[in-house]
XYZ file of C-alpha atoms in Angstrom:
546
model
C -10.601 -8.187 24.364
C -8.162 -7.808 21.468
C -10.655 -9.239 18.954
C -13.438 -6.989 20.282
C -11.151 -3.987 19.998
C -10.137 -4.834 16.423
C -13.738 -5.406 15.310
C -14.894 -2.250 17.096
C -12.110 -0.198 15.504
C -12.981 -1.557 12.037
C -16.670 -0.782 12.572
C -15.900 2.750 13.811
C -13.533 3.381 10.899
C -16.107 2.100 8.392
C -18.770 4.410 9.870
C -16.296 7.301 9.725
C -15.408 6.648 6.058
C -19.010 6.002 5.035
C -20.156 9.200 6.713
C -17.396 11.134 4.970
C -18.363 9.622 1.602
C -22.075 10.331 2.134
C -21.301 13.923 3.066
C -19.011 14.320 0.023
C -21.607 12.788 -2.339
C -24.268 15.158 -1.036
C -21.955 18.144 -1.405
C -21.148 17.115 -4.981
C -24.821 16.828 -5.892
C -25.570 20.256 -4.430
C -22.446 21.996 -5.701
C -21.660 19.821 -8.748
C -22.448 22.360 -11.466
C -20.863 25.194 -9.461
C -17.819 22.976 -8.968
C -17.685 22.439 -12.730
C -17.986 26.166 -13.389
C -15.226 27.041 -10.910
C -12.803 24.587 -12.474
C -13.713 25.681 -16.008
C -13.095 29.345 -15.136
C -9.602 28.399 -13.996
C -6.990 30.648 -15.554
C -3.210 30.558 -15.600
C -3.293 32.447 -12.296
C -1.682 29.864 -10.042
C -2.874 31.515 -6.840
C -6.482 31.133 -8.006
C -5.730 27.523 -8.922
C -4.600 26.884 -5.323
C -7.902 28.290 -4.025
C -9.845 26.167 -6.520
C -7.924 23.047 -5.467
C -8.642 23.733 -1.785
C -12.350 24.342 -2.445
C -12.796 21.265 -4.644
C -11.073 19.050 -2.058
C -13.264 20.431 0.731
C -16.302 19.486 -1.382
C -15.230 15.983 -2.370
C -13.451 15.385 0.983
C -10.363 13.784 -0.522
C -7.078 15.152 -1.843
C -6.499 11.770 -3.504
C -9.784 12.119 -5.423
C -8.846 15.668 -6.471
C -5.454 14.468 -7.703
C -7.069 11.619 -9.644
C -9.517 14.115 -11.153
C -6.652 16.414 -12.190
C -4.852 13.415 -13.723
C -8.000 12.919 -15.817
C -8.139 16.593 -16.822
C -4.521 16.673 -17.946
C -4.873 13.300 -19.636
C -7.879 14.639 -21.600
C -6.041 17.807 -22.589
C -8.409 20.074 -20.621
C -5.718 21.372 -18.295
C -1.990 22.054 -18.556
C 0.557 20.771 -16.054
C 1.175 24.388 -14.983
C -2.506 24.726 -14.031
C -2.509 21.279 -12.405
C 0.309 22.235 -10.019
C -1.847 24.941 -8.413
C -4.786 22.534 -8.010
C -2.517 19.958 -6.324
C -1.125 22.573 -3.943
C -4.675 23.589 -2.988
C -5.788 19.964 -2.589
C -3.186 19.452 0.131
C -4.653 22.364 2.081
C -8.293 21.354 1.487
C -7.757 17.841 2.803
C -6.883 19.161 6.277
C -10.455 20.367 6.857
C -11.668 16.862 7.794
C -9.100 16.620 10.613
C -10.154 20.028 11.911
C -13.817 18.949 11.864
C -13.365 15.709 13.801
C -11.493 17.445 16.634
C -14.418 19.797 17.337
C -16.036 17.116 19.534
C -19.529 17.496 18.120
C -20.426 13.834 18.703
C -23.188 14.668 21.216
C -25.026 16.525 18.457
C -24.539 13.734 15.893
C -27.833 11.849 16.542
C -29.776 15.122 16.306
C -28.056 16.014 13.003
C -28.747 12.527 11.574
C -32.394 12.728 12.658
C -32.780 16.166 11.050
C -31.178 14.890 7.851
C -33.421 11.820 7.657
C -36.545 13.900 8.341
C -35.517 16.379 5.652
C -34.846 13.575 3.155
C -38.204 11.909 3.850
C -40.318 15.071 3.579
C -38.498 17.215 1.003
C -39.783 17.343 -2.564
C -37.024 19.400 -4.167
C -33.969 17.354 -5.164
C -31.505 19.952 -3.865
C -33.018 19.688 -0.360
C -32.922 15.882 -0.496
C -29.261 16.060 -1.515
C -28.613 18.447 1.389
C -30.150 15.890 3.765
C -27.438 13.352 2.901
C -24.829 15.972 3.882
C -26.381 16.156 7.364
C -26.685 12.361 7.734
C -23.087 11.875 6.565
C -21.861 14.588 8.932
C -23.539 12.889 11.876
C -22.285 9.422 10.932
C -18.739 10.763 10.634
C -18.790 11.878 14.293
C -20.500 8.700 15.528
C -17.819 6.647 13.760
C -15.100 8.824 15.307
C -16.575 8.417 18.797
C -16.851 4.646 18.323
C -13.256 4.448 17.079
C -11.978 6.508 20.023
C -13.846 4.515 22.688
C -12.823 1.182 21.141
C -9.115 2.104 21.175
C -9.195 3.382 24.775
C -7.835 0.093 26.273
C -4.545 0.669 24.425
C -3.519 3.313 26.969
C -3.383 0.535 29.584
C -1.428 -1.853 27.337
C 2.237 -2.252 28.476
C 3.255 -3.633 25.068
C 1.844 -0.644 23.192
C 3.397 1.804 25.680
C 6.785 0.133 25.273
C 6.555 0.402 21.477
C 5.799 4.117 21.742
C 8.641 4.742 24.205
C 11.200 2.804 22.184
C 10.249 3.813 18.646
C 7.897 6.807 18.958
C 10.588 9.396 18.233
C 12.057 7.519 15.248
C 11.293 9.690 12.226
C 11.888 6.978 9.611
C 9.663 4.421 11.346
C 6.929 7.020 11.929
C 6.957 8.187 8.309
C 6.987 4.571 7.100
C 4.033 3.698 9.345
C 2.028 6.721 8.150
C 2.782 5.858 4.530
C 1.741 2.205 4.952
C -1.458 3.090 6.847
C -2.574 5.518 4.133
C -1.531 3.107 1.380
C -3.649 0.370 2.990
C -6.668 2.563 3.767
C -6.384 4.719 0.610
C -7.512 7.668 2.713
C -5.321 10.203 4.510
C -8.395 11.339 6.477
C -8.794 7.792 7.847
C -5.161 7.734 9.007
C -5.529 11.124 10.680
C -8.821 9.956 12.225
C -7.110 6.926 13.803
C -4.300 9.159 15.093
C -6.786 11.576 16.656
C -8.713 8.671 18.217
C -5.493 7.289 19.752
C -4.367 10.743 20.890
C -7.723 11.456 22.547
C -7.042 8.466 24.820
C -3.516 9.644 25.607
C -1.986 6.700 23.744
C 0.061 8.542 21.092
C 2.280 11.524 21.969
C 2.400 14.502 19.596
C 5.923 13.906 18.236
C 5.028 10.332 17.190
C 1.841 11.540 15.539
C 3.773 14.264 13.704
C 6.046 11.768 11.926
C 3.040 9.626 11.013
C 1.391 12.761 9.543
C 4.443 13.271 7.318
C 4.177 9.689 6.066
C 0.429 10.063 5.656
C 0.944 12.974 3.245
C 3.260 10.870 1.103
C 0.921 7.860 1.253
C -2.019 9.869 -0.064
C -0.144 10.255 -3.375
C -0.372 6.524 -4.084
C -4.008 6.746 -5.228
C -3.116 9.185 -8.010
C 0.014 7.175 -8.877
C -2.012 3.978 -9.239
C -4.742 5.711 -11.264
C -2.179 7.289 -13.602
C -0.755 3.915 -14.663
C -3.408 3.574 -17.375
C -3.206 7.205 -18.540
C -0.912 9.084 -20.902
C 2.530 10.304 -19.813
C 0.995 13.726 -19.161
C -1.347 12.180 -16.591
C 1.560 10.321 -14.964
C 3.451 13.608 -14.564
C 0.598 15.022 -12.462
C 0.931 12.115 -10.023
C 4.726 12.567 -9.981
C 4.351 16.278 -9.134
C 1.987 15.426 -6.266
C 4.446 12.842 -4.916
C 7.466 15.161 -5.238
C 5.592 17.980 -3.506
C 4.953 15.867 -0.403
C 8.358 14.137 -0.338
C 10.225 17.463 -0.587
C 8.041 18.952 2.158
C 8.607 15.969 4.432
C 12.401 16.095 3.934
C 12.884 19.747 4.879
C 10.351 19.548 7.732
C 12.093 16.544 9.299
C 15.543 18.123 8.880
C 14.796 21.710 9.849
C 11.228 22.547 10.909
C 9.940 19.782 13.223
C 10.964 21.711 16.328
C 9.515 24.963 14.983
C 6.205 23.252 14.110
C 5.991 21.754 17.612
C 6.737 25.112 19.236
C 3.870 26.706 17.282
C 1.261 23.961 17.671
C 1.706 22.887 21.296
C 1.165 26.339 22.913
C -1.988 26.873 20.832
C -3.748 23.921 22.527
C -1.683 22.840 25.568
C -2.411 19.256 26.539
C -4.920 18.778 23.722
C -3.021 16.395 21.430
C -5.949 15.770 18.988
C -6.118 19.528 18.279
C -2.333 19.668 17.997
C -2.434 16.871 15.408
C -5.111 18.638 13.342
C -3.258 21.966 13.511
C 0.082 20.343 12.633
C -1.525 18.654 9.647
C -2.917 21.994 8.444
C 0.278 23.979 9.090
C 2.500 21.394 7.390
C 0.486 21.634 4.182
C 0.004 25.420 4.272
C 3.718 26.064 4.915
C 4.689 23.535 2.243
C 2.491 25.356 -0.299
C 3.975 28.739 0.664
C 7.558 27.437 0.428
C 7.143 25.543 -2.861
C 4.731 27.968 -4.578
C 7.575 30.044 -6.160
C 9.193 26.804 -7.388
C 6.082 25.352 -9.050
C 7.592 25.547 -12.543
C 10.631 23.626 -11.297
C 8.310 20.846 -10.068
C 6.887 20.685 -13.594
C 10.432 20.500 -15.023
C 11.301 17.804 -12.462
C 8.320 15.727 -13.656
C 9.566 16.037 -17.253
C 13.067 15.052 -16.132
C 11.720 11.939 -14.390
C 9.376 11.135 -17.297
C 10.772 12.690 -20.524
C 8.644 13.489 -23.586
C 8.718 10.722 -26.202
C 8.314 11.016 -29.978
C 4.991 9.193 -29.747
C 3.756 11.765 -27.232
C 4.792 14.633 -29.546
C 2.878 13.077 -32.443
C -0.209 12.569 -30.263
C -0.059 16.186 -29.094
C 0.226 17.510 -32.658
C -2.721 15.369 -33.797
C -4.811 16.302 -30.723
C -5.383 12.564 -30.524
C -6.969 12.182 -27.109
C -10.409 11.765 -25.675
C -12.312 13.853 -23.121
C -13.706 10.644 -21.618
C -11.683 9.594 -18.602
C -12.838 6.946 -16.129
C -11.103 8.735 -13.251
C -13.472 11.686 -13.654
C -16.526 9.498 -12.970
C -16.223 10.185 -9.245
C -17.105 13.826 -10.013
C -20.186 13.290 -12.231
C -20.887 16.970 -13.023
C -17.400 17.344 -14.505
C -17.481 13.936 -16.208
C -20.828 14.839 -17.810
C -19.445 18.084 -19.171
C -16.575 16.139 -20.730
C -19.116 13.812 -22.355
C -20.701 16.879 -23.889
C -17.340 18.025 -25.286
C -16.924 14.566 -26.796
C -20.456 14.762 -28.205
C -19.563 18.005 -29.987
C -16.470 16.330 -31.491
C -18.669 13.455 -32.664
C -21.089 15.956 -34.224
C -18.260 17.688 -36.089
C -17.214 14.315 -37.538
C -20.822 13.671 -38.578
C -20.896 17.084 -40.276
C -17.747 16.166 -42.200
C -19.416 12.921 -43.294
C -22.298 15.014 -44.676
C -20.175 17.662 -46.397
C -17.965 15.069 -48.106
C -20.988 12.983 -49.149
C -22.668 16.051 -50.679
C -19.421 17.065 -52.372
C -19.189 13.561 -53.847
C -22.691 13.913 -55.355
C -22.146 17.417 -56.709
C -18.622 16.964 -58.083
C -18.465 13.204 -58.832
C -15.485 13.104 -56.471
C -14.211 9.612 -55.627
C -11.901 10.902 -52.883
C -14.819 12.688 -51.193
C -16.677 9.358 -51.087
C -13.736 7.708 -49.329
C -13.495 10.605 -46.858
C -17.208 10.408 -46.072
C -16.994 6.668 -45.380
C -13.909 7.163 -43.197
C -15.574 9.855 -41.094
C -18.689 7.695 -40.703
C -16.591 4.920 -39.164
C -15.123 7.445 -36.737
C -18.636 8.575 -35.765
C -19.565 4.954 -34.992
C -16.553 4.672 -32.678
C -17.517 7.910 -30.940
C -21.044 6.608 -30.425
C -19.831 3.353 -28.887
C -17.412 5.107 -26.511
C -19.863 7.834 -25.451
C -22.738 5.409 -24.818
C -20.485 3.108 -22.759
C -19.253 6.090 -20.730
C -22.797 7.387 -20.165
C -23.831 3.961 -18.870
C -20.980 4.020 -16.340
C -21.741 7.630 -15.422
C -25.411 6.871 -14.771
C -24.374 4.143 -12.285
C -22.585 6.634 -10.001
C -24.303 7.194 -6.656
C -23.583 10.920 -6.504
C -25.227 11.969 -9.791
C -27.803 14.711 -9.267
C -31.342 14.296 -10.642
C -30.746 17.172 -13.058
C -27.620 15.514 -14.447
C -29.437 12.162 -14.692
C -32.018 13.866 -16.916
C -29.231 15.245 -19.101
C -27.696 11.771 -19.355
C -31.031 10.299 -20.506
C -31.442 12.978 -23.173
C -27.826 12.580 -24.295
C -28.413 8.907 -25.065
C -31.076 10.075 -27.515
C -29.003 12.923 -28.978
C -25.964 10.681 -29.546
C -28.164 8.200 -31.403
C -29.586 10.996 -33.588
C -26.131 12.246 -34.566
C -25.041 8.705 -35.414
C -28.142 8.260 -37.590
C -27.357 11.547 -39.366
C -23.941 10.127 -40.206
C -25.534 6.848 -41.373
C -27.798 8.701 -43.809
C -24.816 10.729 -45.035
C -23.019 7.422 -45.610
C -25.983 6.294 -47.745
C -25.631 9.475 -49.818
C -21.915 8.770 -50.317
C -22.750 5.246 -51.481
C -25.312 6.649 -53.948
C -22.564 8.932 -55.289
C -20.329 5.892 -55.716
C -23.118 4.116 -57.616
C -23.580 7.170 -59.868
C -19.893 7.124 -60.736
C -19.819 3.384 -61.394
C -22.842 3.546 -63.706
C -21.810 6.784 -65.383
C -25.144 8.431 -64.510
C -25.580 12.219 -64.526
C -28.322 14.300 -62.973
C -29.901 17.022 -65.015
C -29.219 20.709 -64.326
C -32.752 21.344 -63.048
C -32.781 18.620 -60.412
C -29.155 19.386 -59.427
C -30.097 23.015 -58.811
C -33.128 21.992 -56.753
C -31.051 19.548 -54.702
C -28.352 22.172 -54.077
C -30.816 24.209 -52.063
C -31.874 21.135 -50.054
C -28.218 20.331 -49.300
C -27.680 23.899 -48.075
C -30.606 24.032 -45.665
C -30.084 20.468 -44.380
C -26.479 21.334 -43.484
C -27.708 24.562 -41.901
C -30.238 22.576 -39.848
C -27.559 20.215 -38.557
C -25.247 23.089 -37.605
C -28.141 24.813 -35.842
C -28.887 21.618 -33.887
C -25.306 21.456 -32.580
C -25.449 25.165 -31.799
C -28.654 24.522 -29.833
C -26.850 21.863 -27.787
C -24.191 24.432 -26.892
C -26.406 27.484 -26.381
C -30.032 26.310 -25.965
C -30.803 29.157 -28.378
C -34.556 29.482 -28.968
C -33.764 31.053 -32.333
C -31.733 27.980 -33.397
C -34.469 25.589 -32.236
C -37.155 27.518 -34.141
C -34.958 27.586 -37.267
C -34.391 23.808 -37.108
C -38.140 23.149 -36.878
C -38.774 25.513 -39.807
C -36.074 23.775 -41.890
C -37.499 20.328 -41.109
C -40.938 21.414 -42.348
C -39.434 23.035 -45.428
C -37.441 19.888 -46.290
C -40.597 17.783 -45.970
C -42.324 20.055 -48.479
C -39.302 20.243 -50.791
C -39.144 16.455 -50.904
C -42.716 16.353 -52.241
C -42.173 19.245 -54.685
C -38.887 17.937 -56.148
C -40.269 14.399 -56.389
C -43.332 15.627 -58.321
C -41.202 17.745 -60.656
C -38.844 14.851 -61.331
C -41.746 12.508 -62.027
C -42.984 14.998 -64.648
C -39.495 15.051 -66.201
C -39.484 11.253 -66.389
C -42.934 11.307 -67.987
C -41.598 13.739 -70.601
C -38.541 11.553 -71.170
C -36.044 14.230 -70.086
C -34.940 12.088 -67.102
C -34.424 8.348 -66.799
C -36.231 6.018 -64.393
C -32.887 5.006 -62.917
C -32.020 8.609 -62.073
C -35.536 8.963 -60.613
C -34.939 6.116 -58.160
C -31.654 7.727 -57.174
C -33.284 11.156 -56.592
C -36.082 9.590 -54.477
C -33.557 7.743 -52.286
C -31.398 10.840 -51.958
C -34.358 12.996 -50.904
C -35.472 10.385 -48.375
C -32.065 10.408 -46.706
C -31.915 14.201 -46.653
C -35.377 14.272 -45.089
C -34.334 11.751 -42.428
C -31.250 13.847 -41.603
C -33.542 16.836 -41.116
C -35.841 14.748 -38.878
C -32.918 13.773 -36.624
C -31.829 17.418 -36.406
C -35.316 18.254 -35.170
C -35.083 15.409 -32.636
C -31.885 16.974 -31.243
C -33.548 20.395 -31.037
C -36.545 18.926 -29.217
C -34.187 17.147 -26.809
C -32.589 20.482 -25.902
C -36.064 21.998 -25.559
C -37.086 19.257 -23.097
C -33.972 19.755 -20.970
C -34.789 23.452 -20.834
C -31.147 24.496 -20.735
C -28.015 24.133 -22.801
C -26.415 20.703 -22.595
C -22.858 21.971 -23.037
C -21.495 24.526 -20.566
């Protein structure tokens, strides 16, 4: 009997968690870009940040996941700690929605909802409708898992040993909080802990006061996911996890000392005799009241995090140099946001490639040895960017909750990243030609230098237009890039023919002719790659960077 109960409880819990994950994945696919836009529009208005945090957590069905995501944002420099506090407050409210859902007793409709979802997924052609079908299937599985968990645990109400444990230790706040903490630490899901509590309460096994202490511990335990994830981040990311932990510990302390009786007197009359509803309402009220109480002291929580983890000299230097990356592995669980960060990183890579070009051209025009060194240095940085972005895109494409639209963007980004890297490679070739000119003491004539100046100008313009197209999907920029590419092709022929005539007349050397041909070839190839980027944006049909 005990083994059957354990296996049944594990199976029910797995169904519950899988249904919750499927529902969250579907919601992310449907609302991913909107989710990204909401977070990006976040201002310093902390009240709005709380609402954003609650909404995001309702979508991804996990306050732990929201906290991990915020750790990634702060770690990447996309969000300040002051903004992060509001998101964390909201996440604690948003996570209570799952408990409210599972107490609605919709299990009799679960098979019908699953059937509707499967039918929709099998017949729908539009990706957004297919993604919506997984929300329905996940919703149904969540309730089937909850029903299975509840029915499996029913024999516990007849167990003398379990009853004795509840009678002897059920009103012990420290043991209850410790149990809730350990359950959530083990399951890495506060919703799973609350689900087990509701399943036990529905069978009359756990009284409300015992469940209340476990809820307090559950809220502290949910912080462990962010704490663990922050271990490999910067100190800024660690402070986010510390703020989340302090928020829940402080709330638990003053609730246990002063507000437990008040919370019970509010919750119990709302649903007399219905302990599962009382648990869900207590969970919601604890987090809402905690946000209201601590909201005016948010800045002090930030200061507390700095007191626990002070700023180091190394951190100051990193901040001044803006030496951090937008690519954070903890954002992969929210693909729409992770993809947007890839695009930010792509723009940074493109700016480095542009610097490689400008320094290489400066080296040619001014015989500048330092410009050659700068160009070669920036080219190495571009190579590192390429390696990191490609690796991140590979991991991002493996995520189960990536929408079809975002998968298309990922495919096109692979191509665009390669084109930018090739632009930098050709600029490196130009810098090496400049180095060869200096070593051999060669000088280009005024005529060819003047002709090349114009090519340099429009090639740089074409590259800048291609990056602008990535950011804006501007038809004007795309048309200009195509026009420049055609013009460079023609200029290559014209300048080559003119230089051949100069060599025939003896006004230019054969060695300088080889150099000019190689230089023109590289400039033409840069222009070709700019056109490739423009055509990539054209295929996507929308801007890549939001």
